[in-house]
Coordinates of C-alpha atoms and ligand atoms in Angstrom, one line a residue:
X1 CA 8.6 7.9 -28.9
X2 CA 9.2 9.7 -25.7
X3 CA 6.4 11.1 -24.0
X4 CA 4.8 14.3 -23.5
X5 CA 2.8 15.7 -20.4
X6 CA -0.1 18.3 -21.5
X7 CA -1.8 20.0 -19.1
X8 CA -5.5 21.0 -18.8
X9 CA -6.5 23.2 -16.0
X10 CA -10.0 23.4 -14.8
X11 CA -11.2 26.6 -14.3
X12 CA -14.1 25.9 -11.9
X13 CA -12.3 25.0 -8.7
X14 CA -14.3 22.0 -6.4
X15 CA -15.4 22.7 -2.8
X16 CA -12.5 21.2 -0.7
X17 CA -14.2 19.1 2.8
X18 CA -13.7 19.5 6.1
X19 CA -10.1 19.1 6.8
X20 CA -10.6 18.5 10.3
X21 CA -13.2 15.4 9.5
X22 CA -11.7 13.7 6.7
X23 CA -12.9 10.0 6.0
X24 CA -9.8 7.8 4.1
X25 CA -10.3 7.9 0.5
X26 CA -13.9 9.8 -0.4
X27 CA -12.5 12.9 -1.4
X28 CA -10.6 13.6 -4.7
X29 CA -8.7 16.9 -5.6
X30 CA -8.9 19.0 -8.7
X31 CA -7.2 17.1 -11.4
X32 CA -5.9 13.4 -12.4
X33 CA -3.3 11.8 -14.5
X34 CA -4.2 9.8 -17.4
X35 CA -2.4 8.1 -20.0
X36 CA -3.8 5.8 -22.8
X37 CA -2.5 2.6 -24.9
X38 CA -2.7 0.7 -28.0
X39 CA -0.9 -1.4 -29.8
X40 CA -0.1 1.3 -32.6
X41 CA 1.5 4.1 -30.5
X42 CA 2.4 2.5 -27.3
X43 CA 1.6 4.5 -24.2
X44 CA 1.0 8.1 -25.6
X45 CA -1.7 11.0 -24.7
X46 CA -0.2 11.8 -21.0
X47 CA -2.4 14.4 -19.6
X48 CA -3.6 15.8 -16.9
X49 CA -7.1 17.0 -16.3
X50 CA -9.8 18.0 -14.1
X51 CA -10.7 15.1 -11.9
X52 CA -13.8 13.8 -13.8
X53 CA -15.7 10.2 -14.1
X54 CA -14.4 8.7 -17.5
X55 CA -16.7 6.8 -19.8
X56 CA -16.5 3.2 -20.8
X57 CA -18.0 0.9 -23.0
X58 CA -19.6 -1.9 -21.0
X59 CA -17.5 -4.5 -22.4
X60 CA -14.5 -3.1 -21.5
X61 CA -12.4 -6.1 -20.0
X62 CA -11.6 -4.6 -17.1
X63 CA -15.4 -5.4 -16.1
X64 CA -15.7 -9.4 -17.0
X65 CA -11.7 -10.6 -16.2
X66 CA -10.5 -8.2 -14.1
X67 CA -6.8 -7.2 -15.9
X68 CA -6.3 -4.9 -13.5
X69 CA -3.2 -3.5 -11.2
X70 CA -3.0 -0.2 -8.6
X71 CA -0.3 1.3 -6.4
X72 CA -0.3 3.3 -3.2
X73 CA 1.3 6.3 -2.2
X74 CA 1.4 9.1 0.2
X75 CA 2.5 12.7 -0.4
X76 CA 3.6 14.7 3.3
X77 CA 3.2 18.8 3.2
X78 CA 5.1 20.1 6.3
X79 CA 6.9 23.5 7.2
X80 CA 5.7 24.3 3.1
X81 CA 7.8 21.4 1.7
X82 CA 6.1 18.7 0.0
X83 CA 7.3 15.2 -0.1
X84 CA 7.0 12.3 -1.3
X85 CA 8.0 8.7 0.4
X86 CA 10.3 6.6 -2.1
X87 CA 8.0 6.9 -5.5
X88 CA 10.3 5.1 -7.5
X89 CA 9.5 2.2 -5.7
X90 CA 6.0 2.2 -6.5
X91 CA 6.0 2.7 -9.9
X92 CA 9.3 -0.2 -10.0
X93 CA 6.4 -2.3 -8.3
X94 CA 3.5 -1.0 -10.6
X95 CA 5.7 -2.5 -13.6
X96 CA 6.4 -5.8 -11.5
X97 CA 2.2 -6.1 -11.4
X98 CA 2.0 -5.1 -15.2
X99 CA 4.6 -7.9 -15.8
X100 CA 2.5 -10.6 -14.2
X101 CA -0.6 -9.4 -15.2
X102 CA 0.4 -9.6 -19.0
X103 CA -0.1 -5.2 -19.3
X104 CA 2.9 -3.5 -20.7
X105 CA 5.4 -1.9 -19.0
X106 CA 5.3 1.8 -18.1
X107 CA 8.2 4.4 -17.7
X108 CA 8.7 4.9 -14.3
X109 CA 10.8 7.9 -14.2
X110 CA 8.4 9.6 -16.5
X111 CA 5.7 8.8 -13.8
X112 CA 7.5 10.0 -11.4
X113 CA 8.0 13.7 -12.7
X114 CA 4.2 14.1 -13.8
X115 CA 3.2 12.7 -10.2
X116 CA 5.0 15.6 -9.5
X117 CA 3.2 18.2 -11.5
X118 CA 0.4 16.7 -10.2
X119 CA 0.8 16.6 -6.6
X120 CA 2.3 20.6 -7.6
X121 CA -0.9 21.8 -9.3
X122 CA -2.9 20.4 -6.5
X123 CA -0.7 21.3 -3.3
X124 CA -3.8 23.3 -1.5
X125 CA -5.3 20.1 -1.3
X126 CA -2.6 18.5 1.2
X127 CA -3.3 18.4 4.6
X128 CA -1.0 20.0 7.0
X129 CA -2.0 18.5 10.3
X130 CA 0.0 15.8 12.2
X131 CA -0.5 12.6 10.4
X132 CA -2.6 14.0 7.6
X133 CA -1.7 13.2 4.0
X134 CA -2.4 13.3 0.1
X135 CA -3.0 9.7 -0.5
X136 CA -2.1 9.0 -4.2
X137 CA -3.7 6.1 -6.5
X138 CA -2.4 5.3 -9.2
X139 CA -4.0 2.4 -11.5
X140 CA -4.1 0.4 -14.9
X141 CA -7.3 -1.0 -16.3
X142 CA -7.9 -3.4 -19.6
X143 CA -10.1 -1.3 -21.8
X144 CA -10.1 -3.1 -24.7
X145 CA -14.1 -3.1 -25.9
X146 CA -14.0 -6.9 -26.4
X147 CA -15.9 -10.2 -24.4
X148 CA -12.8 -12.7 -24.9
X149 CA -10.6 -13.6 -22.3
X150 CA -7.4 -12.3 -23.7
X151 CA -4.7 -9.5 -22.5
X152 CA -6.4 -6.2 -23.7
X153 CA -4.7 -4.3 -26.5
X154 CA -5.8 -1.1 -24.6
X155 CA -5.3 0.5 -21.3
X156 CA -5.9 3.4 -18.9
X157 CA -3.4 4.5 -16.6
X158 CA -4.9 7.1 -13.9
X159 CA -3.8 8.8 -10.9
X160 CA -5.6 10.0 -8.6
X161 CA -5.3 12.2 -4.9
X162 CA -7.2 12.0 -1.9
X163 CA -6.8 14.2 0.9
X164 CA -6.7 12.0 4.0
X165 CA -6.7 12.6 8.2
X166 CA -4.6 11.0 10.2
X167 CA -4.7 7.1 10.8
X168 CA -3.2 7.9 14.3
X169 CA -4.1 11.5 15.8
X170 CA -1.3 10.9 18.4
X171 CA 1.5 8.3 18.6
X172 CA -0.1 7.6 22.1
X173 CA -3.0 6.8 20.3
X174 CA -1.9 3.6 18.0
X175 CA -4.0 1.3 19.2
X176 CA -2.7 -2.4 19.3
X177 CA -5.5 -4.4 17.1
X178 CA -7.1 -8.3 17.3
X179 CA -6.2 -10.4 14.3
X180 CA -7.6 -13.5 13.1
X181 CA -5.3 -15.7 12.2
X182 CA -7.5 -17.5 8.8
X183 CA -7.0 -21.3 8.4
X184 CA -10.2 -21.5 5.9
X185 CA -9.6 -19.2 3.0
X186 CA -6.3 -18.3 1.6
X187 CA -5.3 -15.6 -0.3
X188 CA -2.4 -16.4 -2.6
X189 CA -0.4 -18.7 -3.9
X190 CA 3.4 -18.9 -5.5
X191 CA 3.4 -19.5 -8.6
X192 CA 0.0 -17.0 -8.4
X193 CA -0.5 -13.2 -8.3
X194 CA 0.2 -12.4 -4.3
X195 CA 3.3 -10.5 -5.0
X196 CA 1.8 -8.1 -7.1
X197 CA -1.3 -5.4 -6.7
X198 CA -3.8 -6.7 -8.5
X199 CA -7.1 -5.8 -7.8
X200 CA -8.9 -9.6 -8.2
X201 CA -6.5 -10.1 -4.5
X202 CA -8.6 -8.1 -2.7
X203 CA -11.7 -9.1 -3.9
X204 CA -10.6 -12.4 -2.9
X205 CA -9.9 -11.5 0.6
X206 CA -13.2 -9.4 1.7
X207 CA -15.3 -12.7 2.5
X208 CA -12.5 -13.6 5.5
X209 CA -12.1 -10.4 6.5
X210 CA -16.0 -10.3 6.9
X211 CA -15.6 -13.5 9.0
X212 CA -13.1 -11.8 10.7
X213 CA -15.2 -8.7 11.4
X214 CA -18.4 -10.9 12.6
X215 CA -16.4 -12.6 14.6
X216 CA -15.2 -9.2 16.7
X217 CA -11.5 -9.0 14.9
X218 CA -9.9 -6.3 13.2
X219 CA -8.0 -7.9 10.3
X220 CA -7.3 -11.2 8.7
X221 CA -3.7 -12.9 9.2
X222 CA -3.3 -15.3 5.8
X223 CA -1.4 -18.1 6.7
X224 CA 0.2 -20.2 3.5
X225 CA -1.8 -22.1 0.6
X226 CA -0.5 -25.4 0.7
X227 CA 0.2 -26.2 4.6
X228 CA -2.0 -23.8 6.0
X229 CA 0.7 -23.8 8.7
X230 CA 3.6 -20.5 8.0
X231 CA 2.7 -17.1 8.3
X232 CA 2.2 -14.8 5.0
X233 CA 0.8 -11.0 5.7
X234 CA -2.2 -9.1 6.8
X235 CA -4.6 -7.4 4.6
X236 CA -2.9 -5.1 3.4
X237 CA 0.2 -5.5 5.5
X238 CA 3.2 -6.7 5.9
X239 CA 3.6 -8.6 9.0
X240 CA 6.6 -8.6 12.0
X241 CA 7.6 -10.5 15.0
X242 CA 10.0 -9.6 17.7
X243 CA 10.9 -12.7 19.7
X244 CA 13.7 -12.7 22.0
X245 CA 15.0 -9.5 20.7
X246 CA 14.6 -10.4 17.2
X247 CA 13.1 -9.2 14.3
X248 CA 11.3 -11.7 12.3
X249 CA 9.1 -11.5 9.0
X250 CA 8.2 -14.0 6.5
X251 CA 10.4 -14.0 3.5
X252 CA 9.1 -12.6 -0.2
X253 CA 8.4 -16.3 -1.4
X254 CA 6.2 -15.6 -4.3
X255 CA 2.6 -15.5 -2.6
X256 CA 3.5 -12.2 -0.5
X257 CA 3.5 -8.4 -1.6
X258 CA 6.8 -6.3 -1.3
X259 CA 5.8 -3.9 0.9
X260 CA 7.8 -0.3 0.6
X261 CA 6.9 0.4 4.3
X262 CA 8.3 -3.3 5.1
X263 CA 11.8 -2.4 3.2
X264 CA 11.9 0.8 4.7
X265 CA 11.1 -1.0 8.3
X266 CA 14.0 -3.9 7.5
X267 CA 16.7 -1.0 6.7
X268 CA 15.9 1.3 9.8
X269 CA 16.0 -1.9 11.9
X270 CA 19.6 -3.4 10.6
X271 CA 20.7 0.8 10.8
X272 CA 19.6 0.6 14.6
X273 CA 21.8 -2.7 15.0
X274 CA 18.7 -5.3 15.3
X275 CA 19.3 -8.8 13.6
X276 CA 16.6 -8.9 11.0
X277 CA 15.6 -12.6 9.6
X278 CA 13.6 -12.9 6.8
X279 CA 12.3 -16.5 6.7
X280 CA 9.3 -18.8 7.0
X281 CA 7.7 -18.8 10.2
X282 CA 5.5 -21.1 11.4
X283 CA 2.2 -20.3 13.6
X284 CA 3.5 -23.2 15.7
X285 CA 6.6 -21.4 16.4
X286 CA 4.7 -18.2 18.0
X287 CA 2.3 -20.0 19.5
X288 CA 5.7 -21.5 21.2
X289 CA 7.2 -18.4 21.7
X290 CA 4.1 -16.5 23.2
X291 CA 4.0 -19.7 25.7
X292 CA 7.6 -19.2 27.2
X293 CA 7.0 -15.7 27.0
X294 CA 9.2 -14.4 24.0
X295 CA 6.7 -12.8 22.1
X296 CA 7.9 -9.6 22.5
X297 CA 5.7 -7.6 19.7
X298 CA 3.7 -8.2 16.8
X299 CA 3.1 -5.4 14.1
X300 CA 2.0 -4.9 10.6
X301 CA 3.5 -2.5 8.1
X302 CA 1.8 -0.5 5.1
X303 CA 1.8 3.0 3.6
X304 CA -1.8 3.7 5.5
X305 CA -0.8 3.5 8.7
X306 CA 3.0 2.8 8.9
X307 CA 3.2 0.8 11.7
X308 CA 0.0 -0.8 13.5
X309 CA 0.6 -3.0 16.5
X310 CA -1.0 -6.1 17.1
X311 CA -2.8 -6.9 20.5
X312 CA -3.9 -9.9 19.8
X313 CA -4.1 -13.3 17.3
X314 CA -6.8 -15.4 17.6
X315 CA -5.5 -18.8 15.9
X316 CA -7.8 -21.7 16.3
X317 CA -8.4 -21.9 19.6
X318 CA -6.6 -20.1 21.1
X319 CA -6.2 -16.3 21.9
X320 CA -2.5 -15.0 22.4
X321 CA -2.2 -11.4 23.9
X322 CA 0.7 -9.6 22.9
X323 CA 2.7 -7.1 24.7
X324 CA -0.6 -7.0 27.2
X325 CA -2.5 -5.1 24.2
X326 CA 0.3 -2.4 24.6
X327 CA 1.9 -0.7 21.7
X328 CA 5.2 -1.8 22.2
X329 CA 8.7 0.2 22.5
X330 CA 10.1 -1.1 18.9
X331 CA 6.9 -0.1 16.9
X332 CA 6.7 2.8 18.7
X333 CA 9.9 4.3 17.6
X334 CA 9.5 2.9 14.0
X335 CA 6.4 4.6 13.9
X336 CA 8.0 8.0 15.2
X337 CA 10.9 7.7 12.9
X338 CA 9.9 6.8 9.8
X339 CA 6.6 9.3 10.2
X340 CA 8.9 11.5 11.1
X341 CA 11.3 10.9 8.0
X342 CA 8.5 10.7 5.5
X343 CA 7.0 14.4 7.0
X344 CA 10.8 16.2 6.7
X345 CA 10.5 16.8 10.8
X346 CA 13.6 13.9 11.4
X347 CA 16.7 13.3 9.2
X348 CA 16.2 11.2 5.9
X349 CA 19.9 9.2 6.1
X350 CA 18.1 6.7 3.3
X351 CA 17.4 8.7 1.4
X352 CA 13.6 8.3 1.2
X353 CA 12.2 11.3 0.8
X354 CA 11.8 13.2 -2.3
X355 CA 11.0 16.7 -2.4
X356 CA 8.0 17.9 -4.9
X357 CA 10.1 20.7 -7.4
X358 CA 8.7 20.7 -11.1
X359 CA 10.9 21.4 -13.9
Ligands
PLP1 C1 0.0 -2.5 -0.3 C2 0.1 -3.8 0.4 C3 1.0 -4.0 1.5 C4 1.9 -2.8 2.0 O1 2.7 -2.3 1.1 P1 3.3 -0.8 1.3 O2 4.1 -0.5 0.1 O3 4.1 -0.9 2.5 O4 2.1 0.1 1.4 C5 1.2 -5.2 2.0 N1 0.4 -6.2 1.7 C6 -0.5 -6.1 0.7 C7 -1.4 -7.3 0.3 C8 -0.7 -4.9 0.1 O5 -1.7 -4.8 -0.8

């Protein structure tokens, strides 16, 4: 049964905040996506609606066993264009979660188009500024009313938009950060749920990024389960090293996420002419590399800030500077080009963008 998108305006428009102080994520626009299922008719009910808290019985198993997946997005208004960065691949990754997380399978073209009416209906929410955005959520929760741990026969798929400033005001302004390299906790495991977005991940992870925090770092670099000894991601980023004029990043083994803004990084890099290796790297290996001195840069890659350079990993004992805190050259110009590629201001040869036209 194919679906159908209805569409129910609010009337009583919100109070929009202060686009020149706006804090990541506490701000939604006027309206949301949702879409229900059950065993009977599938996914069905597509709608969208004014942005409103939705009601659920307490037993809901979202609440006791966590069946629970979410994606990440950012839609760019600039020169009256709106775009959006590769969608497709969100919702292609949305459906890998769903898979491992035993909730059905969406259509992903179909999410793509009422995205679009979405992001359409609430265009005076986007923020035009340099760097600003629309973030875009969307998510899948288990609402089946029912205490057993089972895969729900029911689910709510919602998206939701967030005005957000910019993670960087100024390119000049991406400043390099300290990462703790973790060799206590770990956050994923092949054969686990690491590839995929599932909410129980990040859960996980907030007691080492604490550590981390305490300790005077900025983020948490996982290392691998079983040795402890090959580098994974970042929080909520992909991870890269250039040593000796190569590009290095650990391979998708299983335990790591498939980052959009890593693919998009790996394809700009091999356009550009750099040898890109995707691999298993061990933290011996920098740690050799930073010692003769071939530790060129370190940076992480995710849809919230693109590119974010690394100053510094603190691994055991030791504390390796990188690039003397500097944003390098390299994630410099990724930054600037795929910024400017995702905001319509430089040439899209990818293919990336997608303009926001409803039908
Ligand atoms: C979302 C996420 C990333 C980055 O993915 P992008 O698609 O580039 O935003 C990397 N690692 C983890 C664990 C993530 O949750």
């Amino acid at each position: 049964m194919a679906l159908e998108l209805t569409i129910h305006e609010r009337t009583d428009k919100k109070t929009k905040p202060d686009y020149n102080d706006l804090s990541f994520g506490t701000n939604f626009t006027d309206h949301m996506f949702v879409m229900d299922y059950d065993k009977e008719q599938g996914w069905h009910d597509a709608r969208i609606t004014p942005y409103e808290p939705v009601s659920l019985d307490p037993s809901a198993l979202v609440f006791h066993y966590g069946q629970a997946v979410f994606e990440g997005l950012k839609a760019y208004k600039a020169n009256g264009e709106i775009l959006l960065f590769r969608p497709e691949k969100n919702f292609e990754r949305l459906n890998i979660s769903n898979e491992r997380m035993n909730i059905p399978q969406v259509d992903e073209s179909f999410l793509v188009e009422a995205l679009q009416t979405l992001v359409h209906m609430d265009q005076d929410w986007i923020p035009t500024k340099k760097g600003q955005s629309l973030y875009i959520r969307p998510f899948v929760i288990a609402t089946e009313p029912v205490i057993n741990v089972k895969p729900s026969s029911q689910y709510k798929l919602m998206i939701i938009l967030s005005p957000v400033g910019a993670y960087y005001s100024n390119s000049d302004q991406m400043s390099p950060v300290k990462i703790y390299v973790e060799d206590e906790f770990v956050r994923s495991v092949k054969g686990g749920v690491g590839f995929t977005k599932t909410s129980g991940n990040y859960a996980a992870s907030l007691r080492a990024q604490t550590k981390a925090t305490e300790l005077g770092y900025d983020q948490v670099l996982w290392l691998d389960a079983l040795e402890k000894k090959y580098v994974e991601e970042v929080g909520s980023m992909n991870i890269f090293f250039k040593i000796n004029g190569e590009v290095v990043t650990p391979a998708l083994n299983g335990s790591i996420l498939a980052g959009v803004t890593r693919d998009s990084v790996i394809e700009l890099l091999k356009h550009w002419g750099y040898t890109v290796q995707e691999r298993r790297l061990s933290m011996e290996e920098i740690a050799e590399a930073h010692k003769d001195g071939t530790l060129e840069e370190v940076f992480g890659t995710g849809t919230a800030a693109v590119i974010s350079p690394v100053g510094m990993l603190k691994w055991k004992d030791k504390e390796m500077v990188v690039n003397n805190k500097e944003t390098g050259k390299l994630s410099l110009d990724l930054y600037q080009t795929i910024a400017g590629i995702q905001t319509g201001e430089e040439k899209d040869p990818f293919g990336w963008t997608v303009p926001v036209e409803v039908k």
